[in-house]
Short mmCIF file of C-alpha atoms and ligand atoms in Angstrom, two decimals:
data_model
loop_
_atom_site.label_atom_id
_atom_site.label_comp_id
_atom_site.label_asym_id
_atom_site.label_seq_id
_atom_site.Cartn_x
_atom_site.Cartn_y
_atom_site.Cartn_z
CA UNK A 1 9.61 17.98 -16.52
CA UNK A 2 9.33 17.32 -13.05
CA UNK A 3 12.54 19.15 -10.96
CA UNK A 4 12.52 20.31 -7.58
CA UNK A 5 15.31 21.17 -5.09
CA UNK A 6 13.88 19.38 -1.66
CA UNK A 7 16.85 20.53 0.37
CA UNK A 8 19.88 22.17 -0.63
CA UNK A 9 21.53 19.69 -2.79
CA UNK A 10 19.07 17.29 -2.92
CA UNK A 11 16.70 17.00 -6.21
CA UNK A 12 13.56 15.25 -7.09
CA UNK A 13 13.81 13.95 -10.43
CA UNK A 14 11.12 11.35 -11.06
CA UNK A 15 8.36 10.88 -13.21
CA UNK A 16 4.90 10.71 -13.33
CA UNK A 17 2.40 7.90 -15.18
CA UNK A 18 -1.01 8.64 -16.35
CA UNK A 19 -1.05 5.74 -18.66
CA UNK A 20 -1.06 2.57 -16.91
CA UNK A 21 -4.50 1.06 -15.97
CA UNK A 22 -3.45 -1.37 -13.20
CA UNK A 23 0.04 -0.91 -10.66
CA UNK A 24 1.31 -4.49 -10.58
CA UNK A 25 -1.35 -5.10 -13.50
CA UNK A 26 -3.58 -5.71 -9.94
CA UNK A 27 -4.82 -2.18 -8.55
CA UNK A 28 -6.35 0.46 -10.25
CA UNK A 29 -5.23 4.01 -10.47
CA UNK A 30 -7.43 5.98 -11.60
CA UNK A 31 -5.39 8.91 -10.69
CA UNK A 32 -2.14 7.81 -12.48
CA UNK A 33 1.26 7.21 -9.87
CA UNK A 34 4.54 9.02 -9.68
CA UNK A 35 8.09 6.92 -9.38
CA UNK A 36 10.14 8.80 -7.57
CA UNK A 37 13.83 9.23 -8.11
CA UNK A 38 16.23 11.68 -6.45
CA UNK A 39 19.79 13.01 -6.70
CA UNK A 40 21.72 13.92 -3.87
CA UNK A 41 24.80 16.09 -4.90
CA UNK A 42 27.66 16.00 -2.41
CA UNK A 43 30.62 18.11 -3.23
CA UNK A 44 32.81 15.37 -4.58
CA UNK A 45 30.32 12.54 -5.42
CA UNK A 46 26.65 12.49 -6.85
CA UNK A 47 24.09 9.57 -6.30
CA UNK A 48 21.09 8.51 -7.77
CA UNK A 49 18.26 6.96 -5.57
CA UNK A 50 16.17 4.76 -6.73
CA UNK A 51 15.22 4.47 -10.49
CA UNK A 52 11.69 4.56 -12.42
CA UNK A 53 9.54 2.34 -14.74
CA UNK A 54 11.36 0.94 -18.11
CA UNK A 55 8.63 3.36 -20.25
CA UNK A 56 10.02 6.03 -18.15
CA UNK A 57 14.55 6.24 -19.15
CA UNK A 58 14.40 8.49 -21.38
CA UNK A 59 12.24 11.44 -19.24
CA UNK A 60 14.87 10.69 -16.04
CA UNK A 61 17.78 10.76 -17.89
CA UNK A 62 16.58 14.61 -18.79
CA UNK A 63 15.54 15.31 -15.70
CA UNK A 64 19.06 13.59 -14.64
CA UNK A 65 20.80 16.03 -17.20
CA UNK A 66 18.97 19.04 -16.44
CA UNK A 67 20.80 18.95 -12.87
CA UNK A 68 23.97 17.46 -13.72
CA UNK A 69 24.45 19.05 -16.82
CA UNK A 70 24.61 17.39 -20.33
CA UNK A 71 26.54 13.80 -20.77
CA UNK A 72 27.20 14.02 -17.25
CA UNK A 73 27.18 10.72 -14.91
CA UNK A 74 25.86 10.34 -11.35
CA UNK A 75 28.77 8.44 -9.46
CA UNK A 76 26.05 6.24 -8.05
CA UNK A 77 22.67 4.55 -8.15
CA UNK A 78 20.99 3.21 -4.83
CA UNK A 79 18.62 0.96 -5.22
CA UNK A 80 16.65 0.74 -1.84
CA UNK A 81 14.11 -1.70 -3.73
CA UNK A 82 14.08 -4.03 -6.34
CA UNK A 83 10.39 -4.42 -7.59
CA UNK A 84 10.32 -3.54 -11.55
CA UNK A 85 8.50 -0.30 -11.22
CA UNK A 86 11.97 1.31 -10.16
CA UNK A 87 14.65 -1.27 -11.04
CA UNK A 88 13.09 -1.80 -15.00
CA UNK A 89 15.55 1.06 -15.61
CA UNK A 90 19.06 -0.32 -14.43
CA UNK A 91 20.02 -1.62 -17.55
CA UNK A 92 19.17 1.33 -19.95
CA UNK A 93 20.91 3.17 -17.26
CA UNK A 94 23.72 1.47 -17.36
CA UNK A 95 23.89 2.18 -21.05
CA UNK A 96 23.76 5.47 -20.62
CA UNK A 97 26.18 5.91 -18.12
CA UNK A 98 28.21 2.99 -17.93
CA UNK A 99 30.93 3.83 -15.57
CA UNK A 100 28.02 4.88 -12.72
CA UNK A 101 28.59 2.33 -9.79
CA UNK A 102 25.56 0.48 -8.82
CA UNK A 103 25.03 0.25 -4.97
CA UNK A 104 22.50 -2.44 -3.33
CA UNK A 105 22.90 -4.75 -0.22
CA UNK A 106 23.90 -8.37 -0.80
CA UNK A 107 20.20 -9.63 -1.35
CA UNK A 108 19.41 -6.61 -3.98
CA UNK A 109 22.36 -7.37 -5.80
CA UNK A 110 21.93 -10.80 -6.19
CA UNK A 111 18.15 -9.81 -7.82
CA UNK A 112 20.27 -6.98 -9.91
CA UNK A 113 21.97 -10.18 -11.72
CA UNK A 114 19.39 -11.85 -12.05
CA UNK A 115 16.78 -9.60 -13.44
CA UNK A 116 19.16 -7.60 -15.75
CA UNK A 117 22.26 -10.02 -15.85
CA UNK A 118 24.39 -7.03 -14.28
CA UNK A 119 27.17 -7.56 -11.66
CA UNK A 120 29.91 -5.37 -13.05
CA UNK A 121 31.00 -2.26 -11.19
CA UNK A 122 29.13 -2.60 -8.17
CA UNK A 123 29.75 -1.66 -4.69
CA UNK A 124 28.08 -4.00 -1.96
CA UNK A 125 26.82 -2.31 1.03
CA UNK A 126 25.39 -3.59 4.78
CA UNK A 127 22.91 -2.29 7.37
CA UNK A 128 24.67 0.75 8.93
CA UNK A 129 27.18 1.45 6.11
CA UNK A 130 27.90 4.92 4.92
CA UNK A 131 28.97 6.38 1.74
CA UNK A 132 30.73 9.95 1.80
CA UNK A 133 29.84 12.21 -0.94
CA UNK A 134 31.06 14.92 0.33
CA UNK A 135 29.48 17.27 2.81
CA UNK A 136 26.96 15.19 2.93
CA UNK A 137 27.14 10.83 3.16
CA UNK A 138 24.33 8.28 2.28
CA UNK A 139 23.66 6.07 5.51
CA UNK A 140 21.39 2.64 4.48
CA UNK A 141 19.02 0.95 6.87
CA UNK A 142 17.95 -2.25 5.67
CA UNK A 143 14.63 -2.67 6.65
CA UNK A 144 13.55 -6.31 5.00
CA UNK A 145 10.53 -6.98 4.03
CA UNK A 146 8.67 -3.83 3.71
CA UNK A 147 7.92 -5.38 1.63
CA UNK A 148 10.37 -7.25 -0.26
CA UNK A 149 13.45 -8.95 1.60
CA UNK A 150 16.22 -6.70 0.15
CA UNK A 151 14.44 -3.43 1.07
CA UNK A 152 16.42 -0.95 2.63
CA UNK A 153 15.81 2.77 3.12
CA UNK A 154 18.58 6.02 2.84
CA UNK A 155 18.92 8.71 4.64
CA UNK A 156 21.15 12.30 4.83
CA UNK A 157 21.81 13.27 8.09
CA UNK A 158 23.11 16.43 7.07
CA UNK A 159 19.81 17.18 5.81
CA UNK A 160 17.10 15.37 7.92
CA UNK A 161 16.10 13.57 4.55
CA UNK A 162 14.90 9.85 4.38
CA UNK A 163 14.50 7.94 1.22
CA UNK A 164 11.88 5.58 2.48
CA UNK A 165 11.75 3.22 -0.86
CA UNK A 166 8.11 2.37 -1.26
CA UNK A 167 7.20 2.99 3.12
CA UNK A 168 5.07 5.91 3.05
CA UNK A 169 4.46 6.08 -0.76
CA UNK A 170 1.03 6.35 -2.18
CA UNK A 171 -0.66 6.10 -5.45
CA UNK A 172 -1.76 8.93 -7.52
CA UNK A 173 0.93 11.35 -9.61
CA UNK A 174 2.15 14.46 -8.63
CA UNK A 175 -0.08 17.46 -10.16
CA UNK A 176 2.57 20.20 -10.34
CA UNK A 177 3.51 19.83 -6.50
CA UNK A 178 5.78 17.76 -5.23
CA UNK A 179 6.39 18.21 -1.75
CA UNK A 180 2.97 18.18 0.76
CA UNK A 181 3.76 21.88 0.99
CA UNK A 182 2.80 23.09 -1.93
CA UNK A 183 -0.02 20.67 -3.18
CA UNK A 184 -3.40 19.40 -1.65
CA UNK A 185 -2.77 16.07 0.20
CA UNK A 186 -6.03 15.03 0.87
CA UNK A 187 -6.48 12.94 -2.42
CA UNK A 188 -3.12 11.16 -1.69
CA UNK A 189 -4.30 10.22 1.68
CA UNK A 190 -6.82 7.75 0.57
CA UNK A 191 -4.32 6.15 -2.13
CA UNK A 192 -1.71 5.64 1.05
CA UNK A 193 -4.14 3.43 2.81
CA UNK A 194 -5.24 1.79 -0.38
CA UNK A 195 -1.51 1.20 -1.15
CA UNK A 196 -0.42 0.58 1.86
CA UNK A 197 -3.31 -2.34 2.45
CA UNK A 198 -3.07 -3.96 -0.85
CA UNK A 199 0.38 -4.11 -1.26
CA UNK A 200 2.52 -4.18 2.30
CA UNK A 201 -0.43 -5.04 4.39
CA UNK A 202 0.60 -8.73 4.67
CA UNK A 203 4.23 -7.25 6.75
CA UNK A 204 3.08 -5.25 9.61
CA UNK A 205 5.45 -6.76 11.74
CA UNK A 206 8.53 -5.96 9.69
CA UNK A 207 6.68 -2.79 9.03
CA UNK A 208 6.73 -2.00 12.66
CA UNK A 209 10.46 -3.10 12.99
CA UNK A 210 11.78 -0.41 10.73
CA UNK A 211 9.56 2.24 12.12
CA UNK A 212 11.41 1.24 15.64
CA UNK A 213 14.89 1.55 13.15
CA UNK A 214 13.84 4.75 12.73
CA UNK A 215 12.65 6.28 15.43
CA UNK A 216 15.88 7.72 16.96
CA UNK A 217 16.47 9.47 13.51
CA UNK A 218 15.80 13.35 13.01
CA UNK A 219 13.63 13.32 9.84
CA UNK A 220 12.85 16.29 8.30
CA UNK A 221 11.70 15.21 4.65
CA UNK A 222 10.61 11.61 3.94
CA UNK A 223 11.26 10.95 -0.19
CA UNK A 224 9.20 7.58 -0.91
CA UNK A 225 9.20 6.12 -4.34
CA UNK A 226 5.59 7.13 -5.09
CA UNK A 227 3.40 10.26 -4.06
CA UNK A 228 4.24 13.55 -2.76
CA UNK A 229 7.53 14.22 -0.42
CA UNK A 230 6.28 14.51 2.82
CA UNK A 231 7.60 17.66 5.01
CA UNK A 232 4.69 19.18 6.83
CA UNK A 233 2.63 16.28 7.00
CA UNK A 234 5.48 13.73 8.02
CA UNK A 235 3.79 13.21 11.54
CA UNK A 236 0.54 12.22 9.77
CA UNK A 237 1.67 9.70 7.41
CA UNK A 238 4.05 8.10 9.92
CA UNK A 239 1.24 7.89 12.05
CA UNK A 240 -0.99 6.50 9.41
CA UNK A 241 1.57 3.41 9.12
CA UNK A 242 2.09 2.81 12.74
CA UNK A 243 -1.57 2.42 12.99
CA UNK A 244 -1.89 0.22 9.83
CA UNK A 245 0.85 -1.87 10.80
CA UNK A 246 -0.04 -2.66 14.08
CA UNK A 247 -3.56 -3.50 12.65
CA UNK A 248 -5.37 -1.18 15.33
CA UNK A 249 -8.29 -0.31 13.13
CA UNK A 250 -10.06 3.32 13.51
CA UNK A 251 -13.66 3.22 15.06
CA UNK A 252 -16.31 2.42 11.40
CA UNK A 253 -17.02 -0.43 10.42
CA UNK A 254 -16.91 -1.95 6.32
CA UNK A 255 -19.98 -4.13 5.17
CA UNK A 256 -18.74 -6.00 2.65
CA UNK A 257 -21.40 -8.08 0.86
CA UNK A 258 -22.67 -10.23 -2.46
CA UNK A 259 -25.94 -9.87 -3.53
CA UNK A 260 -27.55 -10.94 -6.93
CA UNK A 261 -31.36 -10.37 -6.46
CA UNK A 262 -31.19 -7.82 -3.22
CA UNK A 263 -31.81 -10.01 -0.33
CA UNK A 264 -28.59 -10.03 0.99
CA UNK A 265 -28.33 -6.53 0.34
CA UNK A 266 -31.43 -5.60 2.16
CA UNK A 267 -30.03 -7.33 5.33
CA UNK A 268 -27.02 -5.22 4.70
CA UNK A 269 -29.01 -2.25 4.43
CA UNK A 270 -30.53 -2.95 7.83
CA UNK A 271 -27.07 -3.98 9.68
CA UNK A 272 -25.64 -0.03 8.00
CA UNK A 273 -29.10 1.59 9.06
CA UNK A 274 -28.84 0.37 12.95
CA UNK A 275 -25.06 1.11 13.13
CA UNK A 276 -26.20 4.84 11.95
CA UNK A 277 -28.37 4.59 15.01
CA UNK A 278 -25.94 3.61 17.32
CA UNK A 279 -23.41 6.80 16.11
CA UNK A 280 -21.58 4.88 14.34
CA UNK A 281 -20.49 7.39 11.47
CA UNK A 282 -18.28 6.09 9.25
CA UNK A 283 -19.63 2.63 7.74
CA UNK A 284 -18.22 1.74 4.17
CA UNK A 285 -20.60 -0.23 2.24
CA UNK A 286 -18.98 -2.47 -0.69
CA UNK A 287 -20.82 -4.75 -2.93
CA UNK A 288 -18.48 -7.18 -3.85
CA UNK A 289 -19.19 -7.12 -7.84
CA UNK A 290 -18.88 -3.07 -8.11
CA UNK A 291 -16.01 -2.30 -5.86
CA UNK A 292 -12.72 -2.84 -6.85
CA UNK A 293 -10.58 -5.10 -4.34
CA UNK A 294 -8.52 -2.88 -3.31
CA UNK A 295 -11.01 -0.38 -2.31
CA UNK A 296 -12.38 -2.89 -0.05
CA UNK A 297 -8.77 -4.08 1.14
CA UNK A 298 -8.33 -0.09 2.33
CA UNK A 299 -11.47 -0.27 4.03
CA UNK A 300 -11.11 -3.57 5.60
CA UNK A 301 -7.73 -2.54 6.96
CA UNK A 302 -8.80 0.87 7.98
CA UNK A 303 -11.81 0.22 9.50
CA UNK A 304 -11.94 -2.14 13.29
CA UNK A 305 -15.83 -3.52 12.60
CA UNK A 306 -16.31 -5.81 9.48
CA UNK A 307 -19.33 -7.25 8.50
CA UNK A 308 -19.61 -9.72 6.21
CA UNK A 309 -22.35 -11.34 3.62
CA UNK A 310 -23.41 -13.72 1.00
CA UNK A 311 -25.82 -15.80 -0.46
CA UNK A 312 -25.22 -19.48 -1.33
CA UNK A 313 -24.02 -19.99 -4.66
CA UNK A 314 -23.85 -23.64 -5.94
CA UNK A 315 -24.10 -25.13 -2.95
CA UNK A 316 -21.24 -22.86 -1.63
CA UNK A 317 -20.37 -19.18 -0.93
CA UNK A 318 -21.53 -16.26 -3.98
CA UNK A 319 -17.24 -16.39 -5.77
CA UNK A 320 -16.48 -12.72 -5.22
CA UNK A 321 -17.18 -13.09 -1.02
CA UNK A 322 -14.64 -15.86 -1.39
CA UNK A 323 -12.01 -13.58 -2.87
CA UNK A 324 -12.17 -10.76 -0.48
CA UNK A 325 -12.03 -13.45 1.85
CA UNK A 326 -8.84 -15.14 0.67
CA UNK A 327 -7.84 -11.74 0.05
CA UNK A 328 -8.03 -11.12 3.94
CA UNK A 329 -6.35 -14.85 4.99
CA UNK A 330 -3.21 -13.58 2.46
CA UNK A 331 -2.50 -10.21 4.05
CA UNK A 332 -3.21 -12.38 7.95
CA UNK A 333 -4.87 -9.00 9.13
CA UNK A 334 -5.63 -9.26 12.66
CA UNK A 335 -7.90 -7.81 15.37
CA UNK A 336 -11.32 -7.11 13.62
CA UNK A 337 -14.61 -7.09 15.24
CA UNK A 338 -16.34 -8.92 13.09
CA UNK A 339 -19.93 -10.67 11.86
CA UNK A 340 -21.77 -12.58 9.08
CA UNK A 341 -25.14 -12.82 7.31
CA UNK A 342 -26.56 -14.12 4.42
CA UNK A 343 -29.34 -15.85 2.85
CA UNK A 344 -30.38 -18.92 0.65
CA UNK A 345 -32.88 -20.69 -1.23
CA UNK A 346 -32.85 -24.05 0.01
CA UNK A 347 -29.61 -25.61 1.87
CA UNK A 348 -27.34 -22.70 3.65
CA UNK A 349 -23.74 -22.78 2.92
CA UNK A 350 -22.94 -18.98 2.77
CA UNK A 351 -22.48 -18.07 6.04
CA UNK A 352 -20.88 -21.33 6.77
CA UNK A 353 -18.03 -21.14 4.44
CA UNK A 354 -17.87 -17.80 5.33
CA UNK A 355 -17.37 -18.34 8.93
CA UNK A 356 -14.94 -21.15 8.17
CA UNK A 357 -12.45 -18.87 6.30
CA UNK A 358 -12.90 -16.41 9.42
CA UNK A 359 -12.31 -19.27 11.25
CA UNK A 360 -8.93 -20.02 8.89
CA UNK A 361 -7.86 -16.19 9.58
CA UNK A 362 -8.21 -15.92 12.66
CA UNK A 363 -10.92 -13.38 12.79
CA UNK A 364 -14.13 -15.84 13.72
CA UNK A 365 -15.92 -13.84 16.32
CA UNK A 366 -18.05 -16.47 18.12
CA UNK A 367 -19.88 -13.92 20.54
CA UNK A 368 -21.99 -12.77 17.73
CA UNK A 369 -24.82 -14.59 16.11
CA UNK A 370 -24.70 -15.14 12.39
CA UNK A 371 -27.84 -14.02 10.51
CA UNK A 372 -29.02 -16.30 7.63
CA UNK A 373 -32.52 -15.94 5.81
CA UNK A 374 -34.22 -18.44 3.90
CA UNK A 375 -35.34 -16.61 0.93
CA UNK A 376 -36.62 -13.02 1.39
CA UNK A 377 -36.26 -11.82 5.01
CA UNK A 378 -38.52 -11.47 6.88
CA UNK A 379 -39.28 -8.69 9.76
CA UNK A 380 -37.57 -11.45 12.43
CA UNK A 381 -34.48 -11.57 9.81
CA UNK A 382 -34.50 -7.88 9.68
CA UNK A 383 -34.61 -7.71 13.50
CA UNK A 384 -31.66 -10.34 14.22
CA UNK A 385 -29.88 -7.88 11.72
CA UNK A 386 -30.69 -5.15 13.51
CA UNK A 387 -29.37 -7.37 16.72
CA UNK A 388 -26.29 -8.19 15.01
CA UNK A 389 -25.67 -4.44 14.30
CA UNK A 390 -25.97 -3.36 17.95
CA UNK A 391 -23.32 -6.36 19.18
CA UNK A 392 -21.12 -5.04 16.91
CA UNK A 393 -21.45 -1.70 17.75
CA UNK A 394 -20.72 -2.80 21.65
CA UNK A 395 -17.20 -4.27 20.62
CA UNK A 396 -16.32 -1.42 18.53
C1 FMN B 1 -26.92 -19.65 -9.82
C2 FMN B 1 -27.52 -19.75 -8.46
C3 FMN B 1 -27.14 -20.75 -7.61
C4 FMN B 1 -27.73 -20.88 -6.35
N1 FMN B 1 -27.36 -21.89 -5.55
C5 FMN B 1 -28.00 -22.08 -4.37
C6 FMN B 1 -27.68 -23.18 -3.54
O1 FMN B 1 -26.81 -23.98 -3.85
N2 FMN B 1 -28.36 -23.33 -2.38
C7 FMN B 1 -29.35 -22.47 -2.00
O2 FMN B 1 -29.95 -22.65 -0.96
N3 FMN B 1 -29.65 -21.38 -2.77
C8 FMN B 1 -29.00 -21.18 -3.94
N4 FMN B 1 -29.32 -20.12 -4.73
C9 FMN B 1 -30.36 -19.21 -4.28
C10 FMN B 1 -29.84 -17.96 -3.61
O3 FMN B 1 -28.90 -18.24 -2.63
C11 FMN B 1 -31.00 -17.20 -3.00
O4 FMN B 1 -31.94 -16.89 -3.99
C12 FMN B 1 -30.59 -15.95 -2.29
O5 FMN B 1 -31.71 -15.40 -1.64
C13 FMN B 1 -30.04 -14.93 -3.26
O6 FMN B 1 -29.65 -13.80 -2.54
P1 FMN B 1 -29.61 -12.36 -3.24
O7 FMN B 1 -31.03 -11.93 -3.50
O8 FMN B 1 -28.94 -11.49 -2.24
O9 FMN B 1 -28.84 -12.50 -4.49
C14 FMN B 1 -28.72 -19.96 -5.95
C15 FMN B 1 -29.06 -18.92 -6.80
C16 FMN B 1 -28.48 -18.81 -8.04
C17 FMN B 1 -28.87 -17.68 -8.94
#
């Protein structure tokens, strides 16, 4: 059982998974994810925020108990986001403690019926809104689209604590710890970028309008839906999604590249090999068909130079290129440095099609010079590689 006190009257009560292969049956987690739930306990009034997974009722209604005591009710439940992994549990909630009042903005209530069929004893709330509980209120901040339309976020000024919804969560469950103070953070860090990519990527802009929500607010403890509470590291993380959302890109660059029979590869090899010479540090290599996705996705996003190669497949691009591609188009990521190789047999269309869907994102860079090889390369191939490397070192 998973119980903490955050703050003085303020509980974490979630649970952990270690079971599930894919989040969203999409991204791997190899490292199992946490959903978060809280209670805040005013004097007069308790509230739940945010439920778990469906697998999960029966562990937070003991975790629910073990604070509240037996058979006892929490007033309310917020929901500050409607996606499955912490609304599946409404309804068995509901069964459990049927006179708790469920609390949502207009759009999340409208998903509440129509997910679980529920619009009895609800209480519909709107941006700015408080709810007293007693010493302490619940204040909501709808922040749409981070990444759903109805998502909002909570926060306790009497205790500098922010329920964030999914903003600043991260895969991976909680080992013991559950606030960054007492556990190590630097395996979450990775799983923030590769959630944060995959999965809100596509919404910087709303992303940035809610961090502008809530900049004026004194935030002491920021309670996501997944991942550790952050406390001590607050600054970091925050400053992890500003960057990410305004698609600023660190200085590295990702090479992401197809390659059945190593041609492509060894051009790769060259472009990662030049880039070491020119102090570049912190290149991320991904062959298409090993990496996951959303490895590459984190990378991609992380990462301001982006390199990118294929051979021709059936008279078009090698299918896995293609999907990181689309993959890129989807989330509309901007402001890359980036370039293209590839190689062939006997008509190009790699580095074509892959400049075209560049082209369709936005993110054709016409100031560098494609590199495509006919068969093996050759020591020119290998040197326009080399060349390639060095212009896109001088953008970085
Ligand atoms: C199934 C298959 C389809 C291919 N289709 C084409 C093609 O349409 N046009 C072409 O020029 N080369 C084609 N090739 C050849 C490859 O593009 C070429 O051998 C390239 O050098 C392979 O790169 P790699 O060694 O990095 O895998 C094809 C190869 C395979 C195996």
């Amino acid at each position: 059982m998973n119980i903490k006190e955050i703050v003085e009257g303020i509980y974490y009560v979630g649970v952990n998974d270690r079971k599930t292969h894919r989040f969203e049956a999409l991204w791997p987690i190899p490292h199992g994810v946490s959903y978060n739930s809280y209670i805040v306990k005013g004097e007069n009034k308790t509230a739940l925020i945010d439920g778990v997974e469906i697998g999960e009722c029966d562990k937070l209604r003991e975790n629910i108990e073990s604070i509240l005591g037996q058979g006892t009710a929490p007033d309310y439940l917020v929901i500050n986001h409607m996606e499955p992994d912490h609304s599946g549990s409404i309804k068995v909630l509901r069964s459990f403690f049927p006179d708790m009042i469920i609390v949502g903005n207009a759009k999340t209530l409208e998903m509440v019926k129509g997910f679980y069929g529920v619009d009895d004893n609800i209480m519909k709330i709107a941006d700015g809104d408080t709810l007293d509980l007693g010493g302490m209120s619940l204040s909501f901040k709808l922040t749409p689209m981070v990444h759903w339309p109805e998502t909002m976020m909570t926060y306790v000024e009497e205790k500098a604590v922010l329920f964030s919804g999914d903003a600043f969560g991260c895969f991976g469950a909680l080992n013991g710890g559950i606030i960054d103070t007492e556990t190590d953070i630097e395996p979450f860090i990775p799983e923030m970028y590769r959630y944060y990519s995959n999965i809100v990527g596509k919404y910087g802009i709303f992303v940035q309008k809610a961090i502008a929500k809530l900049s004026p607010l004194n935030i002491k403890y920021i309670c996501s839906t997944h991942g550790p509470v952050w406390h001590e590291h607050r600054g970091k993380v925050g400053a992890i999604y500003d960057s990410l959302s305004k698609y600023e890109g660190e200085r590295g660059v990702t090479i992401v590249y197809g390659s059945m029979y190593g041609n492509t590869e060894e051009m790769a090899e060259a472009i990662a090999s030049r880039l070491a010479e020119r102090g570049i540090k912190t290149i991320k290599m991904h062959n298409v068909t090993k990496s996951h996705l959303s490895y590459i996705i984190s990378d991609i996003f992380r990462y301001k130079g982006l390199i990118i190669g294929a051979p021709t497949y059936s008279n078009t691009l090698f299918p896995p290129v293609e999907t990181v591609l689309n993959a890129i188009k989807t989330r509309e990521l901007k402001n890359r440095v980036t370039a293209t190789f590839g190689s062939y047999t006997w008509a190009p269309q790699a580095v074509k099609r892959i400049n075209q869907l560049l082209e369709d994102a936005k993110l054709y860079n016409a100031d560098i010079a494609s590199v495509e090889t006919k068969q093996a390369p050759t020591a020119t191939t290998l040197s326009d590689c080399r060349a390639l490397a060095d212009a896109v070192a001088d953008q970085l």
